[in-house]
Coordinates of C-alpha atoms in Angstrom, one line a residue:
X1 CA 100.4 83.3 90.5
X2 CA 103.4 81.8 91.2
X3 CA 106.6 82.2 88.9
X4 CA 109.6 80.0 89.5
X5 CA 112.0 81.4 87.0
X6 CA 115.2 81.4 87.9
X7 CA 116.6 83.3 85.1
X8 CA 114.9 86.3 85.6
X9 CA 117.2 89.2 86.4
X10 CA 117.5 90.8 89.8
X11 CA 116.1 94.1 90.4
X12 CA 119.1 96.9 91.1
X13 CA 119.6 98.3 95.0
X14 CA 121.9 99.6 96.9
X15 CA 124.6 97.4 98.4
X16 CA 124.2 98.6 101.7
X17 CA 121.1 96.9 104.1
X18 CA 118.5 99.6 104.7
X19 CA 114.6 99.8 106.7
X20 CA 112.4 101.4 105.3
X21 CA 109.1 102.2 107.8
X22 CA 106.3 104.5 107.3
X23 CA 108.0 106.9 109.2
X24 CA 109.4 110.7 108.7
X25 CA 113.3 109.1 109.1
X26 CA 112.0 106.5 105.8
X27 CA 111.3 109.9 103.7
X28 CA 114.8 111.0 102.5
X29 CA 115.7 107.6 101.9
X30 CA 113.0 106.8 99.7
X31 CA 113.7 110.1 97.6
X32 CA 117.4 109.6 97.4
X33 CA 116.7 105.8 96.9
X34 CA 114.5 106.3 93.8
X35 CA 116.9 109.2 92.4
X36 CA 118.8 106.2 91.7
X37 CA 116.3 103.3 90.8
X38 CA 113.6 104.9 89.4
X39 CA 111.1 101.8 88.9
X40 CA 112.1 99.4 90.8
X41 CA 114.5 98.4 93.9
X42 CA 115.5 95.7 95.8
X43 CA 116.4 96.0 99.2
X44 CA 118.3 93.9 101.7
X45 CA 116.7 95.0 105.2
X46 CA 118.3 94.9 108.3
X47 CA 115.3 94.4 110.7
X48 CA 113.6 91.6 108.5
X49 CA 114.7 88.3 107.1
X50 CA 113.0 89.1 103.3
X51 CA 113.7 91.5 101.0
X52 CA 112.1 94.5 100.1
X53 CA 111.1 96.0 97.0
X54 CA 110.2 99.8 96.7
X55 CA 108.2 100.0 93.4
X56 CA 107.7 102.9 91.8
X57 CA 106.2 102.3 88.0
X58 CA 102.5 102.5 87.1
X59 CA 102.7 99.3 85.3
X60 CA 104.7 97.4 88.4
X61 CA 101.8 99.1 90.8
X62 CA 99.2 97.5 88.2
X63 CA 100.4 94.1 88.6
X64 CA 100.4 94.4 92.3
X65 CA 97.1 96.4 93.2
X66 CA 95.4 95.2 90.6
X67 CA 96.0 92.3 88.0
X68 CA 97.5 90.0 90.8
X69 CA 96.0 92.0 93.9
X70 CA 94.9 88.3 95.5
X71 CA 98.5 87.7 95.8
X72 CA 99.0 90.8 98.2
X73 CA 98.2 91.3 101.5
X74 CA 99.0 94.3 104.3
X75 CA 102.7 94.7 104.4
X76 CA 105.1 96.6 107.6
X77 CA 103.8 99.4 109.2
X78 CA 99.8 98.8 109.4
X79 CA 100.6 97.1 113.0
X80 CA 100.5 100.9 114.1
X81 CA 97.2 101.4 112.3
X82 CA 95.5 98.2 113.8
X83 CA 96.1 99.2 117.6
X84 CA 94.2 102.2 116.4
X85 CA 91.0 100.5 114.5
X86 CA 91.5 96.6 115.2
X87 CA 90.6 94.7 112.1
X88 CA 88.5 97.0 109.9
X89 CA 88.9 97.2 106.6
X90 CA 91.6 99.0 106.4
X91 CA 93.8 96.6 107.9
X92 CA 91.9 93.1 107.6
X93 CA 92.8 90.8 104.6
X94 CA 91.2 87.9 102.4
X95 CA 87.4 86.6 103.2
X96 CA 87.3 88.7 106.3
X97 CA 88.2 91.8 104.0
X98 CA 86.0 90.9 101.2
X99 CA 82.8 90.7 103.9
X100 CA 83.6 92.9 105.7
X101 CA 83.7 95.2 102.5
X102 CA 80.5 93.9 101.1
X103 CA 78.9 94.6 104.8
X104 CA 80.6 98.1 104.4
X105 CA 79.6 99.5 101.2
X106 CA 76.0 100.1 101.7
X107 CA 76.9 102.7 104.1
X108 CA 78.8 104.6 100.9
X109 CA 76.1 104.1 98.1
X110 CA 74.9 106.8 96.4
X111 CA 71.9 107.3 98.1
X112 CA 73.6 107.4 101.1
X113 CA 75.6 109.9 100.0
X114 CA 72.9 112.2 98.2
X115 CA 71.7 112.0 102.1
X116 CA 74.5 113.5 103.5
X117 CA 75.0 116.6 101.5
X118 CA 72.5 118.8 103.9
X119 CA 74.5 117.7 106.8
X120 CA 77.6 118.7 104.9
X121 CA 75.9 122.2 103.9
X122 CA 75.1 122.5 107.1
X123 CA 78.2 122.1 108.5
X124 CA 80.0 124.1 106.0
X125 CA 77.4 127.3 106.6
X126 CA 78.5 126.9 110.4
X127 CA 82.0 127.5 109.5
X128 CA 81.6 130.2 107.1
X129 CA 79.6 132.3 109.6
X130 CA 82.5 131.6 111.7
X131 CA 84.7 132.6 109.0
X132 CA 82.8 135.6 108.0
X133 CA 82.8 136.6 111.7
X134 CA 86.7 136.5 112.0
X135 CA 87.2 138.6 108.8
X136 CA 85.6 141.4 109.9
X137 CA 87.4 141.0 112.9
X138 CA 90.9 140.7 111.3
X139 CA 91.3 137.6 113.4
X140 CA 93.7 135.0 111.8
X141 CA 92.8 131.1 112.4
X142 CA 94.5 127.9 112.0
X143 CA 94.0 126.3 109.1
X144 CA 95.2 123.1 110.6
X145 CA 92.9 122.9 113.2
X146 CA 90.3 124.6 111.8
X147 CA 90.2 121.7 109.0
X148 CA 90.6 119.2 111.5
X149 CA 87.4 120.1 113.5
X150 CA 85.6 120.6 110.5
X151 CA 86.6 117.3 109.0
X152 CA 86.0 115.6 112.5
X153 CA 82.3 116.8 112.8
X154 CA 81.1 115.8 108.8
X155 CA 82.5 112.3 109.7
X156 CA 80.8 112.2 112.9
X157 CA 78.1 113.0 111.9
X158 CA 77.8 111.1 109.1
X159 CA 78.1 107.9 111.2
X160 CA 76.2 108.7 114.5
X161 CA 73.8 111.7 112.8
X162 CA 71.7 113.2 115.9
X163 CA 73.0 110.2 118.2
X164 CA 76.6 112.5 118.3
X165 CA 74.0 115.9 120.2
X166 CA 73.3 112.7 122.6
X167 CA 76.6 111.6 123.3
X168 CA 77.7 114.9 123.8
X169 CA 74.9 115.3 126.0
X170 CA 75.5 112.3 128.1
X171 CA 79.5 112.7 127.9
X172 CA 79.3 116.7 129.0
X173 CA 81.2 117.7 125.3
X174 CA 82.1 116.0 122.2
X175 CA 84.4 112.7 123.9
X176 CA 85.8 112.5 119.5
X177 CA 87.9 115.5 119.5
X178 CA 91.0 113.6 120.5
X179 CA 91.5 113.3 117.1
X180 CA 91.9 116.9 116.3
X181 CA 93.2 118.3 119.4
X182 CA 95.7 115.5 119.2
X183 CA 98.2 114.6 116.2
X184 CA 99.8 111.7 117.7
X185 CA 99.0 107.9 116.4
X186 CA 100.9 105.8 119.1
X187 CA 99.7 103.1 121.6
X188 CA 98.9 106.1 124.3
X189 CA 95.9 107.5 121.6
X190 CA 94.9 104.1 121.3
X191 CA 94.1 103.2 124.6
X192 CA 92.1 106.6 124.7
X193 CA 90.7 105.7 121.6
X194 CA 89.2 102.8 122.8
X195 CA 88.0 103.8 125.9
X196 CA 85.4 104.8 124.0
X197 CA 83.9 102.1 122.8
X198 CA 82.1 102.3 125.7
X199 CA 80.2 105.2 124.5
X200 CA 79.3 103.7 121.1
X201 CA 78.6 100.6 122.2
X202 CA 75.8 102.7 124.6
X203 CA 74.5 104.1 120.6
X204 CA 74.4 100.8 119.6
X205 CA 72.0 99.1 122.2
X206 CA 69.9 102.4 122.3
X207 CA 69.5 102.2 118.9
X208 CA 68.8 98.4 118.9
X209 CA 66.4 99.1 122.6
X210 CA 64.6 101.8 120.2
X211 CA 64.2 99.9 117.1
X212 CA 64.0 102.4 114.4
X213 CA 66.1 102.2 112.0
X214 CA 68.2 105.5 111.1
X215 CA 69.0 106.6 107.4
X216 CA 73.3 107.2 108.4
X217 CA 76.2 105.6 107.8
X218 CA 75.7 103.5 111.5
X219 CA 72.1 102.7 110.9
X220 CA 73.5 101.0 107.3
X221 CA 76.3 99.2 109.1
X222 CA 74.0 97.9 111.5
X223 CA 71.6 96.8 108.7
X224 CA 74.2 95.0 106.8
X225 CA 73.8 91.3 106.6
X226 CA 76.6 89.0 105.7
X227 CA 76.0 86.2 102.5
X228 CA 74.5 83.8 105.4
X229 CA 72.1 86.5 106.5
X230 CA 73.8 87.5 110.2
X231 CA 74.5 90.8 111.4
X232 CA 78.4 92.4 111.6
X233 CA 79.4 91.2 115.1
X234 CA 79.4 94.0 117.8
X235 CA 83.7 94.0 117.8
X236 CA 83.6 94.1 113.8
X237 CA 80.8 96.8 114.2
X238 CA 83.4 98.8 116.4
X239 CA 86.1 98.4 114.1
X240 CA 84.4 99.7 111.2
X241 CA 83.2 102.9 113.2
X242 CA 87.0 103.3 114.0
X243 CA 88.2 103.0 110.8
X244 CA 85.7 105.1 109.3
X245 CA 86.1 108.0 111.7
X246 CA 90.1 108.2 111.8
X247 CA 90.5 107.2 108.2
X248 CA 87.9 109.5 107.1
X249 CA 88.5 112.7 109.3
X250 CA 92.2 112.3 108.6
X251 CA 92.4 112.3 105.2
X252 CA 89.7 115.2 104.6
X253 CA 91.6 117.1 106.8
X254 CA 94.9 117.1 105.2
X255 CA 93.5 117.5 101.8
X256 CA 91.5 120.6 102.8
X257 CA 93.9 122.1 104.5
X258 CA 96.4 121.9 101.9
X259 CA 94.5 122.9 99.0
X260 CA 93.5 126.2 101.4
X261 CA 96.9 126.5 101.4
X262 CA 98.1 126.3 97.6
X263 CA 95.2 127.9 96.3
X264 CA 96.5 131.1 98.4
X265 CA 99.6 130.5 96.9
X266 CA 98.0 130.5 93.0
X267 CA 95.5 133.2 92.2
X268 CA 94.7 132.6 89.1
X269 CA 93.7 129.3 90.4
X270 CA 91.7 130.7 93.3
X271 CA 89.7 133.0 90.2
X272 CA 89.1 129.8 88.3
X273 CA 87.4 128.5 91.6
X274 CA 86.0 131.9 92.4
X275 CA 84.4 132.0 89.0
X276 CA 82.7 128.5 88.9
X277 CA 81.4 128.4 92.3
X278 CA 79.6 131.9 91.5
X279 CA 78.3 130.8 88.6
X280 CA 77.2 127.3 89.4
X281 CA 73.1 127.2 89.0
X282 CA 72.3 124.3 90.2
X283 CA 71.9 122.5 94.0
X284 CA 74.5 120.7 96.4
X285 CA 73.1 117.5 95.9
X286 CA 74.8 114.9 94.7
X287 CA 73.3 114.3 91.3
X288 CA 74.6 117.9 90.6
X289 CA 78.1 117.9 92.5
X290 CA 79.5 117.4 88.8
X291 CA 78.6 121.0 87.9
X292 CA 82.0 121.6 90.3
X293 CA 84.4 119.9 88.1
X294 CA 87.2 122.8 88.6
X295 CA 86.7 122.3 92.7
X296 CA 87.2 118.6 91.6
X297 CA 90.5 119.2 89.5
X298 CA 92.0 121.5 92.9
X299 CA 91.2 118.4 95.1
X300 CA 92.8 116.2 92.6
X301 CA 95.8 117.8 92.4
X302 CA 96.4 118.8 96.0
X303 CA 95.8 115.2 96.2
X304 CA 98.7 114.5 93.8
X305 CA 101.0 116.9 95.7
X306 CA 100.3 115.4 98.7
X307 CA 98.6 112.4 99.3
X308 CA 97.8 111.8 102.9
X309 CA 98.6 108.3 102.4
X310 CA 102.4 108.9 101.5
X311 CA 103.1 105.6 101.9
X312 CA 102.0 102.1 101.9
X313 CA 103.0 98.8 101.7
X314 CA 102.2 95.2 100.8
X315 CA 103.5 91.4 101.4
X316 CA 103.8 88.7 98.3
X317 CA 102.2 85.4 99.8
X318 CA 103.4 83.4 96.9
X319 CA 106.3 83.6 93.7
X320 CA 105.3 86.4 91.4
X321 CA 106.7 88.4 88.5
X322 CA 106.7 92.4 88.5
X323 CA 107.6 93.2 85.0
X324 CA 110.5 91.4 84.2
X325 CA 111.5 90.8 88.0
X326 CA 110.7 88.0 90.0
X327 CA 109.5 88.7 93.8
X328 CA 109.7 85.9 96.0
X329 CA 106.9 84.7 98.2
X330 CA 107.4 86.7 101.8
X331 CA 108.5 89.6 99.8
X332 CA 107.5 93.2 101.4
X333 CA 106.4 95.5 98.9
X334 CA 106.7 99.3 99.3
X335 CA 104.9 101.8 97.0
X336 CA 105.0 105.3 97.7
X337 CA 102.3 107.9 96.1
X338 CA 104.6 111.3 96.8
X339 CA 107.2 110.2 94.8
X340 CA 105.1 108.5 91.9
X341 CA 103.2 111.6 91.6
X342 CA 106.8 113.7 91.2
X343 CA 108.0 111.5 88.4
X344 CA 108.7 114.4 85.5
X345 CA 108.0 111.7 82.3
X346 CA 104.5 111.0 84.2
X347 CA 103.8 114.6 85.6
X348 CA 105.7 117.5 83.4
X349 CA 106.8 120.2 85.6
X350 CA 105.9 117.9 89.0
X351 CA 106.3 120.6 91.5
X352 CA 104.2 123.0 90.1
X353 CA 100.7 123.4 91.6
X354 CA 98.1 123.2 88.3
X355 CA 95.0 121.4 88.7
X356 CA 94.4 121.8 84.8
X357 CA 96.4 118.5 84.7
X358 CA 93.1 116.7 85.4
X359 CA 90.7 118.7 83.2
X360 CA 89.2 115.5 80.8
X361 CA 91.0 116.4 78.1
X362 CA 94.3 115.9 79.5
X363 CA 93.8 113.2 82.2
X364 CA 92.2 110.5 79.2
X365 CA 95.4 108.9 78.3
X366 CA 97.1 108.8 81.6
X367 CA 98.2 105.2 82.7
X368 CA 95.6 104.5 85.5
X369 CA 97.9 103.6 88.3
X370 CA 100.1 106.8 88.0
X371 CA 97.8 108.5 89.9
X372 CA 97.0 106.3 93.4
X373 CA 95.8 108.7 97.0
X374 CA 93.2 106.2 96.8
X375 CA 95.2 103.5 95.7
X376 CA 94.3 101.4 93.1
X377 CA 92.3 98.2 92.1
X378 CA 89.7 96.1 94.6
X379 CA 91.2 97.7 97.6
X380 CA 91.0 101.4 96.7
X381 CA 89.8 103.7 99.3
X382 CA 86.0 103.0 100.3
X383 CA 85.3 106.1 101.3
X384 CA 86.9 108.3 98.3
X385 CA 83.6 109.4 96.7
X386 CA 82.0 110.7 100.2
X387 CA 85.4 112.5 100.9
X388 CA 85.0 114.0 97.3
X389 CA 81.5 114.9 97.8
X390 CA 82.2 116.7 101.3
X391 CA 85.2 118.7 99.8
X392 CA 83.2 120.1 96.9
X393 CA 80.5 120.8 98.9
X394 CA 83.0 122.8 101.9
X395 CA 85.1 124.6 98.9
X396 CA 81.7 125.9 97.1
X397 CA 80.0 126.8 100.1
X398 CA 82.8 128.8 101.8
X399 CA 84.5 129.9 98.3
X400 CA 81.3 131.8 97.7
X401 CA 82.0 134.3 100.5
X402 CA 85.8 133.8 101.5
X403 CA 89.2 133.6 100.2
X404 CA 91.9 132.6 102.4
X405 CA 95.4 134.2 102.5
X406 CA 98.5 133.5 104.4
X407 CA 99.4 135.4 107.3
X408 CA 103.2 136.0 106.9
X409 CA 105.0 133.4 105.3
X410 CA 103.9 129.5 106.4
X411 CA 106.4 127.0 107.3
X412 CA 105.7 124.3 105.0
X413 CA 108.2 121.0 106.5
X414 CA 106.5 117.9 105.9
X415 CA 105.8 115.3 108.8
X416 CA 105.4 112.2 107.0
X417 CA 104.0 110.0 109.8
X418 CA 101.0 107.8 109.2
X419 CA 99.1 110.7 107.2
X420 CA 101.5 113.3 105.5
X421 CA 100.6 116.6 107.3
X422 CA 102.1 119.8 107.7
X423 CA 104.7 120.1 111.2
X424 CA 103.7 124.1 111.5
X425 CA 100.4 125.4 112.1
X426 CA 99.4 127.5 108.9
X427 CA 97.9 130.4 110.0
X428 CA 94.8 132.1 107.3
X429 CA 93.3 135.1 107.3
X430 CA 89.7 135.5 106.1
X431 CA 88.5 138.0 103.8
X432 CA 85.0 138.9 102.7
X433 CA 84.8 138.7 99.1

């Protein structure tokens, strides 16, 4: 909607010209930046020719994800993300985003999901035997990893189901676990990325040669008609099974391993988990996943600690206004989910670890967009209910039988890359319960 008044005031900014990327050299500017400017700021970059605003109030973040969303598309920094999955629908915009996402969602309906929760048992009673076997070994692991390959195989085989035992068969091991062997996002994890479409191009035409339709997150993909009845293309088939494995192993990942982490940290926490998961009745399905609320509130506010998505941005395509601020057309918008969720008059005591912030009676009147690791409005995170699901199912599961504590002290120093992750492995010890 464009807005062409000119008396509109200015938003304030520093006088100096400064770049903001999603990059760990962007983090302590943003936090000394909105020390000073806590809503809003305008700033004069020097590496583009438009301004950039970093926004940082639920109602300015309601206008732009959601009221006026059309108006918004991918801002600076998803070029690194699109060598990675092409055009999914992570990174793709207008009618190609809004098929795309139509084509997509089947594959994250409920019954989908209700599907998927003996794979996720299953997966999760591998681990804890694993676990269970290290503890009474007094053999430490790494969380990091640990959470990376466990994230890494519910993804995989959420998507592929018993097509991944082929493709390890035909490919001699699992040809996926570049992703949790290696942190790195650059072009050189790209190209190794996609020398694997290959591989699930070769699922694809077996699939097709075989004609049965599987009940997984592929087999729904490659059902998926769009309004004029034809098939996702093979490239935009591809896409989608990039975006959904890096985008959805990632951000498990992190979010596991971090509430691991703080729940060591916080035992009366880790006895309000301990206590529901032992007294919980009923089965991991997903009609009965809402018996878990206290696992929920943990993932929530590790979640609100730290997002994986630290950091995300957006471009105006036309004149808009942001609360009383104009924002020119061209405009690159910045919005930062760390730093919203560590605003005191939003979050009292912000630092604090208490994941009775989101019990129901004190998460009702929060303002809606104060609270965004999925983001907010049309384009919020496809895949946040699966990734819920999955991480009551692993905490229940494993909770029953293990806590976790901290082998010496951990070295928590952010990396706030792509995904915000931990630079220091954080080693765990297991203990039978």
């Amino acid at each position: 909607m464009a807005n062409n008044n000119s008396f509109s005031p200015v938003p304030p900014g520093p006088g100096e010209k400064i770049d903001i990327h999603i990059d760990q050299a962007s983090f302590p500017k943003l936090e000394q930046l909105l020390q000073n400017y806590t809503d809003i700021c305008r700033i004069s970059p020097e590496s583009r020719s438009t301004d950039t605003f970093l926004l940082n109030h639920p109602d300015y973040l309601k206008r732009v994800l959601v009221e006026n969303h059309k108006n918004y598309i991918k801002g600076p920094g998803f070029e690194r993300v699109k060598l990675l999955l092409g055009n999914g629908i992570i990174v793709s915009d207008g009618e190609l985003w809004k098929q795309q996402r139509r084509m997509v969602q089947p594959a994250f309906h409920r019954d989908m999901l209700n599907r998927l929760t003996g794979m996720m048992q299953a997966a999760s009673a591998e681990l804890l035997a694993q676990w269970e076997a290290c503890a009474e070994e007094k053999q430490a692991i790494n969380l990091n990893e640990t959470m990376s390959r466990f994230a890494l195989e519910v993804v995989l085989r959420g998507i592929f189901g018993d097509d991944l035992d082929w493709l390890i068969e035909i490919h001699g091991e699992n040809p996926f676990t570049i992703f949790s062997e290696d942190s790195s996002r650059d072009l050189n994890l790209a190209v190794k990325f996609r020398a694997l479409i290959k591989l699930m191009m070769a699922v694809i035409e077996r699939r097709r040669g075989l004609n049965e339709p599987r009940q997984d997150m592929l087999g729904a993909l490659m059902l998926a008609k769009d309004l004029d009845g034809q098939p996702m293309p093979d490239k935009a088939l591809i896409d989608e099974i990039m975006t959904l494995i890096v985008a959805g192993h990632e951000t498990s990942a992190t979010t596991l391993t971090w509430m691991w982490y703080l729940l060591s940290q916080h035992p009366d926490s880790e006895a309000c988990l301990h206590r529901e998961v032992d007294e919980f009745s009923g089965q991991l399905n997903f009609e009965q996943l809402s018996g878990l609320g206290y696992c929920k509130q943990v993932m929530y506010e590790a979640l609100r600690l730290y997002p994986p998505v630290w950091l995300f941005s957006r471009k105006a395509l036309e004149d808009d206004k942001v609360g009383e601020y104009n924002i020119p057309a061209g405009s690159d918008i910045f919005i930062s989910p760390y730093f919203l969720h560590r605003r005191a008059d939003l979050w009292p005591k912000p630092e604090d670890f208490d994941p009775g912030r989101f019990a129901e009676a004190n998460a009702k009147d929060r303002h809606r967009t104060a609270y965004i690791p999925f983001s907010a409005g049309p384009r919020r995170c496809i895949g946040d209910v699966f990734a819920t699901v999955e991480i009551q199912i692993h905490m229940s599961t494993i909770a029953r039988r293990i806590a976790l504590k901290t082998v010496d002290e951990p070295r928590i120093e952010l990396e706030a890359a792509i995904n915000l992750r931990n630079k220091h492995p954080i080693m765990m010890m297991p203990v039978i319960r």
